[in-house]
PDB file of C-alpha atoms in Angstrom:
ATOM      1  CA  MET A   1      -0.339   0.041  -0.100  1.00  0.00           C
ATOM      2  CA  ASN A   2       1.147   3.570  -0.977  1.00  0.00           C
ATOM      3  CA  ARG A   3       1.231   5.362   2.309  1.00  0.00           C
ATOM      4  CA  ARG A   4       1.496   8.905   2.321  1.00  0.00           C
ATOM      5  CA  SER A   5       3.851  11.374   3.849  1.00  0.00           C
ATOM      6  CA  TRP A   6       3.225  14.550   5.325  1.00  0.00           C
ATOM      7  CA  ILE A   7       4.494  17.476   6.771  1.00  0.00           C
ATOM      8  CA  ARG A   8       4.639  18.085  10.281  1.00  0.00           C
ATOM      9  CA  VAL A   9       5.500  21.832  11.697  1.00  0.00           C
ATOM     10  CA  GLU A  10       6.512  21.918  15.162  1.00  0.00           C
ATOM     11  CA  LEU A  11       6.404  25.435  17.174  1.00  0.00           C
ATOM     12  CA  SER A  12       7.023  26.404  20.773  1.00  0.00           C
ATOM     13  CA  LEU A  13       5.024  29.109  22.167  1.00  0.00           C
ATOM     14  CA  SER A  14       2.354  29.384  25.248  1.00  0.00           C
ATOM     15  CA  PRO A  15      -0.595  26.816  25.375  1.00  0.00           C
ATOM     16  CA  GLU A  16      -2.955  30.087  25.848  1.00  0.00           C
ATOM     17  CA  GLU A  17      -0.957  31.400  22.643  1.00  0.00           C
ATOM     18  CA  GLN A  18      -1.883  27.810  21.027  1.00  0.00           C
ATOM     19  CA  ASP A  19      -5.336  28.092  21.266  1.00  0.00           C
ATOM     20  CA  LEU A  20      -5.480  31.797  19.594  1.00  0.00           C
ATOM     21  CA  LEU A  21      -3.332  30.298  16.361  1.00  0.00           C
ATOM     22  CA  ILE A  22      -4.889  26.484  15.743  1.00  0.00           C
ATOM     23  CA  GLY A  23      -7.856  28.233  14.559  1.00  0.00           C
ATOM     24  CA  ARG A  24      -5.647  30.229  11.955  1.00  0.00           C
ATOM     25  CA  LEU A  25      -3.843  27.229  11.049  1.00  0.00           C
ATOM     26  CA  GLY A  26      -6.190  25.628  10.250  1.00  0.00           C
ATOM     27  CA  LEU A  27      -7.261  28.181   7.246  1.00  0.00           C
ATOM     28  CA  ILE A  28      -4.040  27.437   5.820  1.00  0.00           C
ATOM     29  CA  GLY A  29      -4.118  23.846   5.199  1.00  0.00           C
ATOM     30  CA  PHE A  30      -3.137  22.048   8.356  1.00  0.00           C
ATOM     31  CA  GLU A  31      -5.057  19.296   9.465  1.00  0.00           C
ATOM     32  CA  GLY A  32      -4.027  17.809  12.490  1.00  0.00           C
ATOM     33  CA  PHE A  33      -2.588  19.243  16.168  1.00  0.00           C
ATOM     34  CA  GLN A  34      -0.969  17.889  19.136  1.00  0.00           C
ATOM     35  CA  GLN A  35      -0.906  20.465  22.073  1.00  0.00           C
ATOM     36  CA  GLU A  36       2.719  19.072  24.278  1.00  0.00           C
ATOM     37  CA  GLY A  37       2.735  21.490  26.454  1.00  0.00           C
ATOM     38  CA  ARG A  38       4.461  24.681  25.014  1.00  0.00           C
ATOM     39  CA  THR A  39       5.219  22.772  22.016  1.00  0.00           C
ATOM     40  CA  LEU A  40       2.741  22.651  18.973  1.00  0.00           C
ATOM     41  CA  LEU A  41       3.143  19.791  16.625  1.00  0.00           C
ATOM     42  CA  CYS A  42       0.705  20.807  12.970  1.00  0.00           C
ATOM     43  CA  PHE A  43       0.363  18.402  10.457  1.00  0.00           C
ATOM     44  CA  THR A  44       0.037  18.856   6.807  1.00  0.00           C
ATOM     45  CA  ASN A  45       0.371  17.300   3.582  1.00  0.00           C
ATOM     46  CA  GLN A  46       2.992  17.978   1.266  1.00  0.00           C
ATOM     47  CA  ARG A  47       1.216  19.461  -1.585  1.00  0.00           C
ATOM     48  CA  GLN A  48      -0.877  21.345   0.630  1.00  0.00           C
ATOM     49  CA  TRP A  49       2.781  23.150   2.474  1.00  0.00           C
ATOM     50  CA  LYS A  50       4.215  23.818  -0.883  1.00  0.00           C
ATOM     51  CA  LYS A  51       1.318  24.752  -2.615  1.00  0.00           C
ATOM     52  CA  LEU A  52      -0.109  27.263   0.574  1.00  0.00           C
ATOM     53  CA  ALA A  53       1.230  26.328   3.873  1.00  0.00           C
ATOM     54  CA  GLN A  54       4.595  26.796   3.678  1.00  0.00           C
ATOM     55  CA  LYS A  55       4.668  30.902   2.599  1.00  0.00           C
ATOM     56  CA  GLU A  56       1.386  31.623   4.743  1.00  0.00           C
ATOM     57  CA  LEU A  57       2.711  30.288   7.990  1.00  0.00           C
ATOM     58  CA  VAL A  58       4.964  32.838   7.495  1.00  0.00           C
ATOM     59  CA  ALA A  59       3.075  35.890   7.118  1.00  0.00           C
ATOM     60  CA  LEU A  60       0.909  34.356   9.572  1.00  0.00           C
ATOM     61  CA  LEU A  61       3.321  33.783  12.574  1.00  0.00           C
ATOM     62  CA  SER A  62       4.971  37.751  11.573  1.00  0.00           C
ATOM     63  CA  GLN A  63       1.598  39.233  11.301  1.00  0.00           C
ATOM     64  CA  PHE A  64       0.637  36.936  15.173  1.00  0.00           C
ATOM     65  CA  ARG A  65       3.754  38.557  17.179  1.00  0.00           C
ATOM     66  CA  LEU A  66       2.738  41.743  15.719  1.00  0.00           C
ATOM     67  CA  GLU A  67      -0.615  41.263  17.253  1.00  0.00           C
ATOM     68  CA  CYS A  68       0.734  40.104  20.564  1.00  0.00           C
ATOM     69  CA  ALA A  69       3.588  41.781  20.829  1.00  0.00           C
ATOM     70  CA  GLY A  70       6.369  39.382  21.364  1.00  0.00           C
ATOM     71  CA  PRO A  71       9.120  37.994  20.195  1.00  0.00           C
ATOM     72  CA  ASP A  72       9.219  35.752  16.946  1.00  0.00           C
ATOM     73  CA  ILE A  73       8.614  32.454  16.866  1.00  0.00           C
ATOM     74  CA  GLY A  74      10.705  30.011  14.837  1.00  0.00           C
ATOM     75  CA  PHE A  75       9.718  26.328  13.695  1.00  0.00           C
ATOM     76  CA  ASN A  76      11.017  23.174  12.663  1.00  0.00           C
ATOM     77  CA  VAL A  77       9.875  21.142   9.639  1.00  0.00           C
ATOM     78  CA  ASN A  78       9.942  17.430   9.527  1.00  0.00           C
ATOM     79  CA  VAL A  79       8.619  14.806   6.942  1.00  0.00           C
ATOM     80  CA  VAL A  80       6.652  11.968   8.740  1.00  0.00           C
ATOM     81  CA  ARG A  81       4.780   8.613   7.309  1.00  0.00           C
ATOM     82  CA  GLU A  82       0.978   9.274   7.368  1.00  0.00           C
ATOM     83  CA  GLU A  83       0.320   6.045   9.492  1.00  0.00           C
ATOM     84  CA  ASN A  84       2.909   7.745  12.327  1.00  0.00           C
ATOM     85  CA  TRP A  85       1.204  10.526  13.176  1.00  0.00           C
ATOM     86  CA  ASN A  86      -2.074   9.566  12.352  1.00  0.00           C
ATOM     87  CA  LYS A  87      -1.466   6.441  14.892  1.00  0.00           C
ATOM     88  CA  LYS A  88       0.274   8.313  17.699  1.00  0.00           C
ATOM     89  CA  TRP A  89      -1.946  11.445  17.629  1.00  0.00           C
ATOM     90  CA  GLU A  90      -5.372   8.783  17.715  1.00  0.00           C
ATOM     91  CA  ALA A  91      -3.673   7.210  20.767  1.00  0.00           C
ATOM     92  CA  SER A  92      -2.730  10.413  22.583  1.00  0.00           C
ATOM     93  CA  ILE A  93      -6.842  11.871  22.192  1.00  0.00           C
ATOM     94  CA  GLY A  94      -8.221   9.805  24.802  1.00  0.00           C
ATOM     95  CA  ILE A  95     -12.235   9.994  26.430  1.00  0.00           C
ATOM     96  CA  VAL A  96     -12.501  13.032  28.306  1.00  0.00           C
ATOM     97  CA  ASP A  97     -14.366  13.411  31.964  1.00  0.00           C
ATOM     98  CA  ALA A  98     -15.608  17.173  31.315  1.00  0.00           C
ATOM     99  CA  THR A  99     -17.640  17.229  34.229  1.00  0.00           C
ATOM    100  CA  LYS A 100     -19.152  14.464  36.497  1.00  0.00           C
ATOM    101  CA  ARG A 101     -22.151  13.595  34.177  1.00  0.00           C
ATOM    102  CA  ILE A 102     -20.365  14.617  30.784  1.00  0.00           C
ATOM    103  CA  ILE A 103     -18.235  12.704  28.711  1.00  0.00           C
ATOM    104  CA  ILE A 104     -16.142  13.461  25.326  1.00  0.00           C
ATOM    105  CA  LYS A 105     -15.215  10.298  23.152  1.00  0.00           C
ATOM    106  CA  PRO A 106     -13.543  10.494  19.835  1.00  0.00           C
ATOM    107  CA  SER A 107     -15.126   7.613  17.665  1.00  0.00           C
ATOM    108  CA  TRP A 108     -12.523   5.574  17.424  1.00  0.00           C
ATOM    109  CA  LYS A 109     -12.561   4.959  21.277  1.00  0.00           C
ATOM    110  CA  LYS A 110     -14.984   2.693  23.220  1.00  0.00           C
ATOM    111  CA  LEU A 111     -17.299   3.748  26.231  1.00  0.00           C
ATOM    112  CA  ARG A 112     -15.718   2.278  29.580  1.00  0.00           C
ATOM    113  CA  ALA A 113     -17.247   0.602  32.299  1.00  0.00           C
ATOM    114  CA  ARG A 114     -17.607   3.271  34.628  1.00  0.00           C
ATOM    115  CA  ASP A 115     -19.320   6.015  31.427  1.00  0.00           C
ATOM    116  CA  LYS A 116     -22.368   3.916  31.815  1.00  0.00           C
ATOM    117  CA  GLY A 117     -25.311   6.639  32.135  1.00  0.00           C
ATOM    118  CA  LYS A 118     -23.516   9.756  31.360  1.00  0.00           C
ATOM    119  CA  LEU A 119     -23.693  12.238  28.556  1.00  0.00           C
ATOM    120  CA  VAL A 120     -21.758  10.955  25.917  1.00  0.00           C
ATOM    121  CA  ILE A 121     -20.859  13.877  23.543  1.00  0.00           C
ATOM    122  CA  LEU A 122     -19.042  12.292  20.032  1.00  0.00           C
ATOM    123  CA  ILE A 123     -16.342  14.827  18.869  1.00  0.00           C
ATOM    124  CA  ASP A 124     -13.585  13.622  16.680  1.00  0.00           C
ATOM    125  CA  PRO A 125     -10.528  16.068  17.129  1.00  0.00           C
ATOM    126  CA  LYS A 126      -9.886  17.299  13.748  1.00  0.00           C
ATOM    127  CA  MET A 127      -8.506  20.841  15.350  1.00  0.00           C
ATOM    128  CA  SER A 128      -7.287  20.741  19.563  1.00  0.00           C
ATOM    129  CA  PHE A 129      -9.790  23.559  20.198  1.00  0.00           C
ATOM    130  CA  GLY A 130     -13.663  22.152  21.089  1.00  0.00           C
ATOM    131  CA  THR A 131     -12.348  18.749  22.480  1.00  0.00           C
ATOM    132  CA  GLY A 132     -13.088  18.856  25.816  1.00  0.00           C
ATOM    133  CA  HIS A 133      -9.260  18.985  26.775  1.00  0.00           C
ATOM    134  CA  HIS A 134      -9.148  22.876  27.443  1.00  0.00           C
ATOM    135  CA  GLU A 135     -10.278  24.474  30.365  1.00  0.00           C
ATOM    136  CA  THR A 136     -12.198  26.574  29.533  1.00  0.00           C
ATOM    137  CA  THR A 137     -14.617  23.903  27.720  1.00  0.00           C
ATOM    138  CA  ARG A 138     -14.806  22.168  30.865  1.00  0.00           C
ATOM    139  CA  LEU A 139     -15.400  25.162  32.863  1.00  0.00           C
ATOM    140  CA  SER A 140     -18.639  26.478  30.580  1.00  0.00           C
ATOM    141  CA  LEU A 141     -19.473  22.952  30.645  1.00  0.00           C
ATOM    142  CA  VAL A 142     -20.626  22.806  34.370  1.00  0.00           C
ATOM    143  CA  LEU A 143     -21.924  26.026  34.049  1.00  0.00           C
ATOM    144  CA  LEU A 144     -23.914  25.000  31.212  1.00  0.00           C
ATOM    145  CA  GLU A 145     -25.277  21.646  33.694  1.00  0.00           C
ATOM    146  CA  ARG A 146     -26.368  24.186  35.857  1.00  0.00           C
ATOM    147  CA  HIS A 147     -28.436  27.013  33.773  1.00  0.00           C
ATOM    148  CA  VAL A 148     -29.671  24.785  30.941  1.00  0.00           C
ATOM    149  CA  LYS A 149     -33.518  23.696  31.828  1.00  0.00           C
ATOM    150  CA  PRO A 150     -35.336  21.745  29.950  1.00  0.00           C
ATOM    151  CA  GLY A 151     -36.900  23.844  26.745  1.00  0.00           C
ATOM    152  CA  ALA A 152     -34.501  26.948  27.269  1.00  0.00           C
ATOM    153  CA  SER A 153     -33.199  28.536  24.084  1.00  0.00           C
ATOM    154  CA  VAL A 154     -30.239  28.857  23.973  1.00  0.00           C
ATOM    155  CA  LEU A 155     -27.211  30.851  21.783  1.00  0.00           C
ATOM    156  CA  ASP A 156     -23.759  29.713  21.388  1.00  0.00           C
ATOM    157  CA  PHE A 157     -21.588  32.452  20.293  1.00  0.00           C
ATOM    158  CA  GLY A 158     -18.091  31.142  18.843  1.00  0.00           C
ATOM    159  CA  SER A 159     -19.126  28.122  18.811  1.00  0.00           C
ATOM    160  CA  GLY A 160     -16.022  26.475  16.978  1.00  0.00           C
ATOM    161  CA  SER A 161     -16.727  22.589  17.286  1.00  0.00           C
ATOM    162  CA  GLY A 162     -20.113  22.516  18.275  1.00  0.00           C
ATOM    163  CA  ILE A 163     -19.377  21.137  21.205  1.00  0.00           C
ATOM    164  CA  LEU A 164     -21.286  23.579  24.078  1.00  0.00           C
ATOM    165  CA  ALA A 165     -24.317  23.799  21.406  1.00  0.00           C
ATOM    166  CA  ILE A 166     -24.537  20.040  20.851  1.00  0.00           C
ATOM    167  CA  VAL A 167     -24.469  19.399  25.192  1.00  0.00           C
ATOM    168  CA  ALA A 168     -26.868  22.519  25.773  1.00  0.00           C
ATOM    169  CA  ALA A 169     -29.525  20.416  23.065  1.00  0.00           C
ATOM    170  CA  LYS A 170     -28.875  17.056  24.946  1.00  0.00           C
ATOM    171  CA  LEU A 171     -29.164  18.981  28.655  1.00  0.00           C
ATOM    172  CA  GLY A 172     -32.898  19.640  27.101  1.00  0.00           C
ATOM    173  CA  ALA A 173     -32.781  23.342  25.605  1.00  0.00           C
ATOM    174  CA  LYS A 174     -35.330  23.288  22.962  1.00  0.00           C
ATOM    175  CA  THR A 175     -33.582  25.630  20.069  1.00  0.00           C
ATOM    176  CA  VAL A 176     -30.002  26.344  20.031  1.00  0.00           C
ATOM    177  CA  LEU A 177     -28.258  29.110  17.679  1.00  0.00           C
ATOM    178  CA  ALA A 178     -24.732  28.297  17.030  1.00  0.00           C
ATOM    179  CA  LEU A 179     -22.935  31.324  15.723  1.00  0.00           C
ATOM    180  CA  ASP A 180     -19.223  31.368  14.357  1.00  0.00           C
ATOM    181  CA  ASN A 181     -17.569  33.652  11.619  1.00  0.00           C
ATOM    182  CA  ASP A 182     -15.183  31.230  10.818  1.00  0.00           C
ATOM    183  CA  ASP A 183     -15.960  29.050   7.999  1.00  0.00           C
ATOM    184  CA  TRP A 184     -14.068  26.073   8.786  1.00  0.00           C
ATOM    185  CA  ALA A 185     -16.101  26.098  12.351  1.00  0.00           C
ATOM    186  CA  VAL A 186     -19.260  26.361  10.861  1.00  0.00           C
ATOM    187  CA  SER A 187     -18.317  23.350   8.636  1.00  0.00           C
ATOM    188  CA  ASN A 188     -17.132  21.143  11.872  1.00  0.00           C
ATOM    189  CA  ALA A 189     -19.450  21.922  13.693  1.00  0.00           C
ATOM    190  CA  LYS A 190     -22.303  21.253  11.603  1.00  0.00           C
ATOM    191  CA  GLU A 191     -21.064  17.896  11.090  1.00  0.00           C
ATOM    192  CA  ASN A 192     -20.541  17.460  14.696  1.00  0.00           C
ATOM    193  CA  VAL A 193     -24.585  18.558  15.198  1.00  0.00           C
ATOM    194  CA  ARG A 194     -25.269  15.716  13.225  1.00  0.00           C
ATOM    195  CA  LYS A 195     -22.920  13.254  14.557  1.00  0.00           C
ATOM    196  CA  ASN A 196     -24.278  13.816  17.741  1.00  0.00           C
ATOM    197  CA  ARG A 197     -28.124  13.558  16.440  1.00  0.00           C
ATOM    198  CA  VAL A 198     -29.274  16.744  18.086  1.00  0.00           C
ATOM    199  CA  ASP A 199     -29.369  18.529  14.396  1.00  0.00           C
ATOM    200  CA  LYS A 200     -32.925  19.147  14.945  1.00  0.00           C
ATOM    201  CA  LYS A 201     -32.878  21.412  17.917  1.00  0.00           C
ATOM    202  CA  VAL A 202     -29.338  22.926  16.810  1.00  0.00           C
ATOM    203  CA  SER A 203     -28.631  25.585  14.101  1.00  0.00           C
ATOM    204  CA  VAL A 204     -25.514  26.570  12.567  1.00  0.00           C
ATOM    205  CA  LEU A 205     -25.039  30.070  11.428  1.00  0.00           C
ATOM    206  CA  LEU A 206     -22.048  31.734   9.498  1.00  0.00           C
ATOM    207  CA  GLY A 207     -21.692  35.257  10.969  1.00  0.00           C
ATOM    208  CA  ASP A 208     -21.428  37.802  13.488  1.00  0.00           C
ATOM    209  CA  LEU A 209     -24.122  38.607  16.082  1.00  0.00           C
ATOM    210  CA  THR A 210     -25.313  40.976  13.424  1.00  0.00           C
ATOM    211  CA  LYS A 211     -26.892  37.492  11.512  1.00  0.00           C
ATOM    212  CA  VAL A 212     -28.742  36.647  14.307  1.00  0.00           C
ATOM    213  CA  PRO A 213     -32.748  36.194  14.287  1.00  0.00           C
ATOM    214  CA  SER A 214     -34.486  39.411  16.661  1.00  0.00           C
ATOM    215  CA  LYS A 215     -35.084  37.237  19.624  1.00  0.00           C
ATOM    216  CA  ARG A 216     -33.855  36.603  22.800  1.00  0.00           C
ATOM    217  CA  PHE A 217     -32.556  33.364  24.502  1.00  0.00           C
ATOM    218  CA  ASP A 218     -32.560  32.022  28.506  1.00  0.00           C
ATOM    219  CA  VAL A 219     -29.113  31.288  28.382  1.00  0.00           C
ATOM    220  CA  ILE A 220     -26.217  32.719  26.286  1.00  0.00           C
ATOM    221  CA  VAL A 221     -22.614  30.647  26.037  1.00  0.00           C
ATOM    222  CA  ALA A 222     -19.767  32.402  24.708  1.00  0.00           C
ATOM    223  CA  ASN A 223     -16.269  31.075  25.008  1.00  0.00           C
ATOM    224  CA  ILE A 224     -14.085  33.157  23.196  1.00  0.00           C
ATOM    225  CA  ASP A 225     -11.292  35.531  24.253  1.00  0.00           C
ATOM    226  CA  ILE A 226     -11.838  38.896  26.875  1.00  0.00           C
ATOM    227  CA  THR A 227     -11.433  41.714  23.486  1.00  0.00           C
ATOM    228  CA  THR A 228     -14.675  39.715  21.781  1.00  0.00           C
ATOM    229  CA  ILE A 229     -16.641  39.445  24.718  1.00  0.00           C
ATOM    230  CA  ILE A 230     -16.188  42.976  25.553  1.00  0.00           C
ATOM    231  CA  GLN A 231     -16.438  44.245  22.185  1.00  0.00           C
ATOM    232  CA  SER A 232     -19.805  41.993  22.469  1.00  0.00           C
ATOM    233  CA  LEU A 233     -21.149  42.752  25.846  1.00  0.00           C
ATOM    234  CA  PRO A 234     -23.959  44.977  24.747  1.00  0.00           C
ATOM    235  CA  ASP A 235     -24.911  43.063  22.071  1.00  0.00           C
ATOM    236  CA  LEU A 236     -25.415  40.354  24.170  1.00  0.00           C
ATOM    237  CA  SER A 237     -26.859  41.613  26.842  1.00  0.00           C
ATOM    238  CA  HIS A 238     -29.580  43.028  24.595  1.00  0.00           C
ATOM    239  CA  ARG A 239     -30.007  39.127  23.357  1.00  0.00           C
ATOM    240  CA  LEU A 240     -30.911  37.892  26.695  1.00  0.00           C
ATOM    241  CA  LYS A 241     -33.826  37.730  28.554  1.00  0.00           C
ATOM    242  CA  GLU A 242     -34.778  39.030  31.414  1.00  0.00           C
ATOM    243  CA  LYS A 243     -33.787  36.673  33.757  1.00  0.00           C
ATOM    244  CA  GLY A 244     -31.554  35.098  31.271  1.00  0.00           C
ATOM    245  CA  ILE A 245     -27.386  33.810  31.949  1.00  0.00           C
ATOM    246  CA  ILE A 246     -24.694  34.678  30.361  1.00  0.00           C
ATOM    247  CA  ILE A 247     -21.619  31.866  30.591  1.00  0.00           C
ATOM    248  CA  LEU A 248     -17.979  33.811  29.909  1.00  0.00           C
ATOM    249  CA  ALA A 249     -15.772  31.955  29.447  1.00  0.00           C
ATOM    250  CA  GLY A 250     -11.810  31.873  27.275  1.00  0.00           C
ATOM    251  CA  LEU A 251     -10.558  34.130  30.290  1.00  0.00           C
ATOM    252  CA  LEU A 252      -7.139  34.627  32.301  1.00  0.00           C
ATOM    253  CA  LEU A 253      -7.544  34.980  35.718  1.00  0.00           C
ATOM    254  CA  SER A 254      -5.854  38.574  35.114  1.00  0.00           C
ATOM    255  CA  ASP A 255      -8.668  39.520  32.982  1.00  0.00           C
ATOM    256  CA  GLN A 256     -11.722  39.310  35.196  1.00  0.00           C
ATOM    257  CA  SER A 257     -10.938  43.193  37.150  1.00  0.00           C
ATOM    258  CA  ARG A 258     -11.294  44.247  33.611  1.00  0.00           C
ATOM    259  CA  LEU A 259     -14.659  42.517  33.017  1.00  0.00           C
ATOM    260  CA  VAL A 260     -16.783  43.118  35.886  1.00  0.00           C
ATOM    261  CA  VAL A 261     -15.894  46.534  35.209  1.00  0.00           C
ATOM    262  CA  GLU A 262     -17.473  46.207  32.169  1.00  0.00           C
ATOM    263  CA  LEU A 263     -20.145  44.181  32.795  1.00  0.00           C
ATOM    264  CA  HIS A 264     -20.881  47.105  35.011  1.00  0.00           C
ATOM    265  CA  LYS A 265     -21.696  49.341  32.373  1.00  0.00           C
ATOM    266  CA  GLN A 266     -23.766  46.696  30.510  1.00  0.00           C
ATOM    267  CA  LYS A 267     -26.226  46.556  34.084  1.00  0.00           C
ATOM    268  CA  LEU A 268     -24.792  43.445  34.555  1.00  0.00           C
ATOM    269  CA  SER A 269     -23.463  40.961  37.841  1.00  0.00           C
ATOM    270  CA  PRO A 270     -21.360  38.236  38.298  1.00  0.00           C
ATOM    271  CA  LEU A 271     -23.347  35.291  39.375  1.00  0.00           C
ATOM    272  CA  GLU A 272     -20.483  32.716  40.116  1.00  0.00           C
ATOM    273  CA  THR A 273     -16.698  32.065  39.051  1.00  0.00           C
ATOM    274  CA  LEU A 274     -15.258  28.966  38.606  1.00  0.00           C
ATOM    275  CA  GLY A 275     -11.856  28.649  37.798  1.00  0.00           C
ATOM    276  CA  GLU A 276      -9.175  26.071  36.702  1.00  0.00           C
ATOM    277  CA  ASN A 277      -5.623  26.586  36.477  1.00  0.00           C
ATOM    278  CA  GLU A 278      -4.871  30.048  35.016  1.00  0.00           C
ATOM    279  CA  TRP A 279      -8.629  30.427  33.836  1.00  0.00           C
ATOM    280  CA  ILE A 280     -11.765  31.044  34.654  1.00  0.00           C
ATOM    281  CA  ALA A 281     -15.583  31.356  33.494  1.00  0.00           C
ATOM    282  CA  LEU A 282     -18.237  33.716  34.467  1.00  0.00           C
ATOM    283  CA  SER A 283     -21.738  32.967  34.963  1.00  0.00           C
ATOM    284  CA  VAL A 284     -23.798  36.481  34.949  1.00  0.00           C
ATOM    285  CA  GLY A 285     -27.231  38.147  35.048  1.00  0.00           C
ATOM    286  CA  ARG A 286     -28.940  41.392  35.130  1.00  0.00           C
ATOM    287  CA  ALA A 287     -28.090  43.487  38.076  1.00  0.00           C
ATOM    288  CA  GLY A 288     -31.086  43.673  40.801  1.00  0.00           C
TER     289      GLY A 288
END
């Protein structure tokens, strides 16, 4: 059998920077990612590497560093056999116990005896975000468990892989709108929604908040970043029902004081804050 050779690019940067960069790398042709501490391994086929990815990677890293005001990021390139990286990568991706009740499972993994009776979410991690492996996803899931009630309407703003929208539907939400401005994320979310058989409840939409129908939601979840959250708070607040809840994640502990100031401007108050390592997530409601 003819086995294809792949290009493996190794980058060294912080886990937080990896999470910000992975989505952009997917847009220039990288198809698989593996995070190991400060090391990010990125995989693409040789044809794509020669056609686009090699040139675009240099430009992307340069732009990324301008935005982050940090030092240049170097990278190492190696040729690997497809079966080698695929097998190693799949073996490294296990079942995630996201909460006490929710597990995230790749299709190639078998359920364990202790998984009986749990809420199973099927996500094949073509890219590393939105698989339950990151703290922000797990924190968001804990808060969704607490606030999504049967019959609720939910908006997942910046839906990525669609995992939060899928969980909201399986927790009993009547309607869920998953919104993202990234073509790849929307395509991946639609695939995951179908795979989890919640396509009758979950709609996936490409675009920003201006594309959302003029309705209000019981629960809004935004697992993004501090800049986007602050910019979007007025619109998110406007789309929240009077007794609704906004779940905010993708935030560092150092973002908290800045966020609270912006919440007060929108007459919103933190109800609960959860933390894991340096990451936090908040549930927010209208100030009394």
